[in-house]
Amino acid sequence: MKILFFGPNGSGKGTQGKIVKEKFGIPHIETGVIFRENISGGTDLGKKAKGYIDRGELVPDSITIPMILNRLKEDDCKSGWLLDGFPRNLTQAQELDKALGLERIDVDVIIEMLLDRQIAKNRIMGRRLCVNDNNHPNNIFIDAIKPDGESCRVCGGELKSRTDDQDEEAIDQRHNIYYDNETGTMAGVNYYKDLSIRKKRRFPDHRSGWQTWRKRSHGRTFVQTWWPDLMI
Ligand code: ADP
């Protein structure tokens, strides 16, 4: 199963991705996590990426695209993967499509999570990361997942916040990139949407597709686009 995961920053891709990863036994490849691991490990890649991440800008394509395309060639990706945070602009979407096309690899499922921009911003500012597992959900503004005092509500671990999550300007910049449908992430979403519609027309039983289902999340309608048998 090869899955692309789109959604505005703060929509919960990491949390949902962990569930999907466990359900399908595939690696959950989170671009932002790879960068943060490199930053805390003091690697050259981390040093190059840090300034961009702190400002809420994308790390340049010349760094990000080969990093992810090489990651997809690793052994654990043979039976599938879940890409979370890539592609994040039109160029990345086109380059991914080209690279997969050369290997005759098809994306099976594309998921888009939709969330109001202001709600996403509040979620980002309230979220806290557990040092044991950054996908343990903790958010000081959401009752259902409020931390246990100063500790992770799942495992009791220490909680931290990301510097780019506490900087409103950086958050706005990240969302400007996400919602940009000329060259930003939405342009990448639309690229795959068009591709999926065209494939479906050419091959009526083609598996890739878009489905929408609505569920209530914290009192608000949360719309997700999902392939039906992936429902969790
Ligand atoms: P969020 O979704 O909350 O913005 P992420 O962990 O996905 O958090 O990303 C954090 C930062 O890492 C981004 O703001 C950006 O600087 C960098 N980054 C993540 N994915 C990409 C990508 N595909 N291309 C370039 N930079 C990226």
mmCIF file of N, CA, C and O in Angstrom, residues 130-133 136-138 148 151-159:
data_model
loop_
_atom_site.group_PDB
_atom_site.id
_atom_site.type_symbol
_atom_site.label_atom_id
_atom_site.label_comp_id
_atom_site.label_asym_id
_atom_site.label_seq_id
_atom_site.Cartn_x
_atom_site.Cartn_y
_atom_site.Cartn_z
ATOM 1 N N CYS A 130 5.531 14.632 22.840
ATOM 2 C CA CYS A 130 6.069 13.709 23.835
ATOM 3 C C CYS A 130 7.474 13.295 23.397
ATOM 4 O O CYS A 130 7.686 12.945 22.230
ATOM 5 N N VAL A 131 8.428 13.339 24.313
ATOM 6 C CA VAL A 131 9.800 12.981 23.931
ATOM 7 C C VAL A 131 9.924 11.489 23.580
ATOM 8 O O VAL A 131 10.836 11.092 22.861
ATOM 9 N N ASN A 132 8.981 10.660 24.058
ATOM 10 C CA ASN A 132 9.049 9.221 23.756
ATOM 11 C C ASN A 132 8.453 8.888 22.395
ATOM 12 O O ASN A 132 8.866 7.926 21.745
ATOM 13 N N ASP A 133 7.425 9.629 21.981
ATOM 14 C CA ASP A 133 6.766 9.354 20.704
ATOM 15 C C ASP A 133 6.043 10.627 20.275
ATOM 16 O O ASP A 133 5.059 11.028 20.902
ATOM 17 N N HIS A 136 2.186 10.810 20.054
ATOM 18 C CA HIS A 136 1.253 10.704 21.168
ATOM 19 C C HIS A 136 0.499 12.037 21.231
ATOM 20 O O HIS A 136 1.128 13.075 21.466
ATOM 21 N N PRO A 137 -0.828 12.035 21.006
ATOM 22 C CA PRO A 137 -1.515 13.324 20.910
ATOM 23 C C PRO A 137 -1.652 14.034 22.258
ATOM 24 O O PRO A 137 -2.195 13.476 23.209
ATOM 25 N N ASN A 138 -1.145 15.259 22.326
ATOM 26 C CA ASN A 138 -1.270 16.092 23.524
ATOM 27 C C ASN A 138 -1.492 17.522 23.059
ATOM 28 O O ASN A 138 -0.698 18.040 22.259
ATOM 29 N N ASP A 148 -1.513 15.315 30.819
ATOM 30 C CA ASP A 148 -1.725 14.979 32.214
ATOM 31 C C ASP A 148 -0.793 15.892 33.028
ATOM 32 O O ASP A 148 0.362 15.549 33.256
ATOM 33 N N SER A 151 2.798 16.299 31.841
ATOM 34 C CA SER A 151 3.313 15.057 31.231
ATOM 35 C C SER A 151 2.400 14.542 30.119
ATOM 36 O O SER A 151 1.212 14.881 30.061
ATOM 37 N N CYS A 152 2.965 13.650 29.292
ATOM 38 C CA CYS A 152 2.201 13.047 28.187
ATOM 39 C C CYS A 152 1.026 12.249 28.733
ATOM 40 O O CYS A 152 1.190 11.430 29.649
ATOM 41 N N ARG A 153 -0.156 12.464 28.131
ATOM 42 C CA ARG A 153 -1.357 11.778 28.608
ATOM 43 C C ARG A 153 -1.336 10.298 28.242
ATOM 44 O O ARG A 153 -2.069 9.491 28.807
ATOM 45 N N VAL A 154 -0.475 9.878 27.287
ATOM 46 C CA VAL A 154 -0.433 8.474 26.871
ATOM 47 C C VAL A 154 0.571 7.686 27.719
ATOM 48 O O VAL A 154 0.255 6.621 28.239
ATOM 49 N N CYS A 155 1.786 8.237 27.876
ATOM 50 C CA CYS A 155 2.837 7.429 28.515
ATOM 51 C C CYS A 155 3.490 8.125 29.712
ATOM 52 O O CYS A 155 4.403 7.566 30.320
ATOM 53 N N GLY A 156 3.057 9.346 30.022
ATOM 54 C CA GLY A 156 3.647 10.047 31.171
ATOM 55 C C GLY A 156 4.990 10.679 30.865
ATOM 56 O O GLY A 156 5.654 11.221 31.757
ATOM 57 N N GLY A 157 5.406 10.612 29.590
ATOM 58 C CA GLY A 157 6.717 11.168 29.212
ATOM 59 C C GLY A 157 6.760 12.690 29.301
ATOM 60 O O GLY A 157 5.737 13.361 29.444
ATOM 61 N N GLU A 158 7.992 13.193 29.161
ATOM 62 C CA GLU A 158 8.177 14.652 29.192
ATOM 63 C C GLU A 158 7.616 15.275 27.909
ATOM 64 O O GLU A 158 7.681 14.676 26.833
ATOM 65 N N LEU A 159 7.042 16.474 28.034
ATOM 66 C CA LEU A 159 6.481 17.141 26.857
ATOM 67 C C LEU A 159 7.317 18.352 26.472
ATOM 68 O O LEU A 159 7.823 19.061 27.344
#
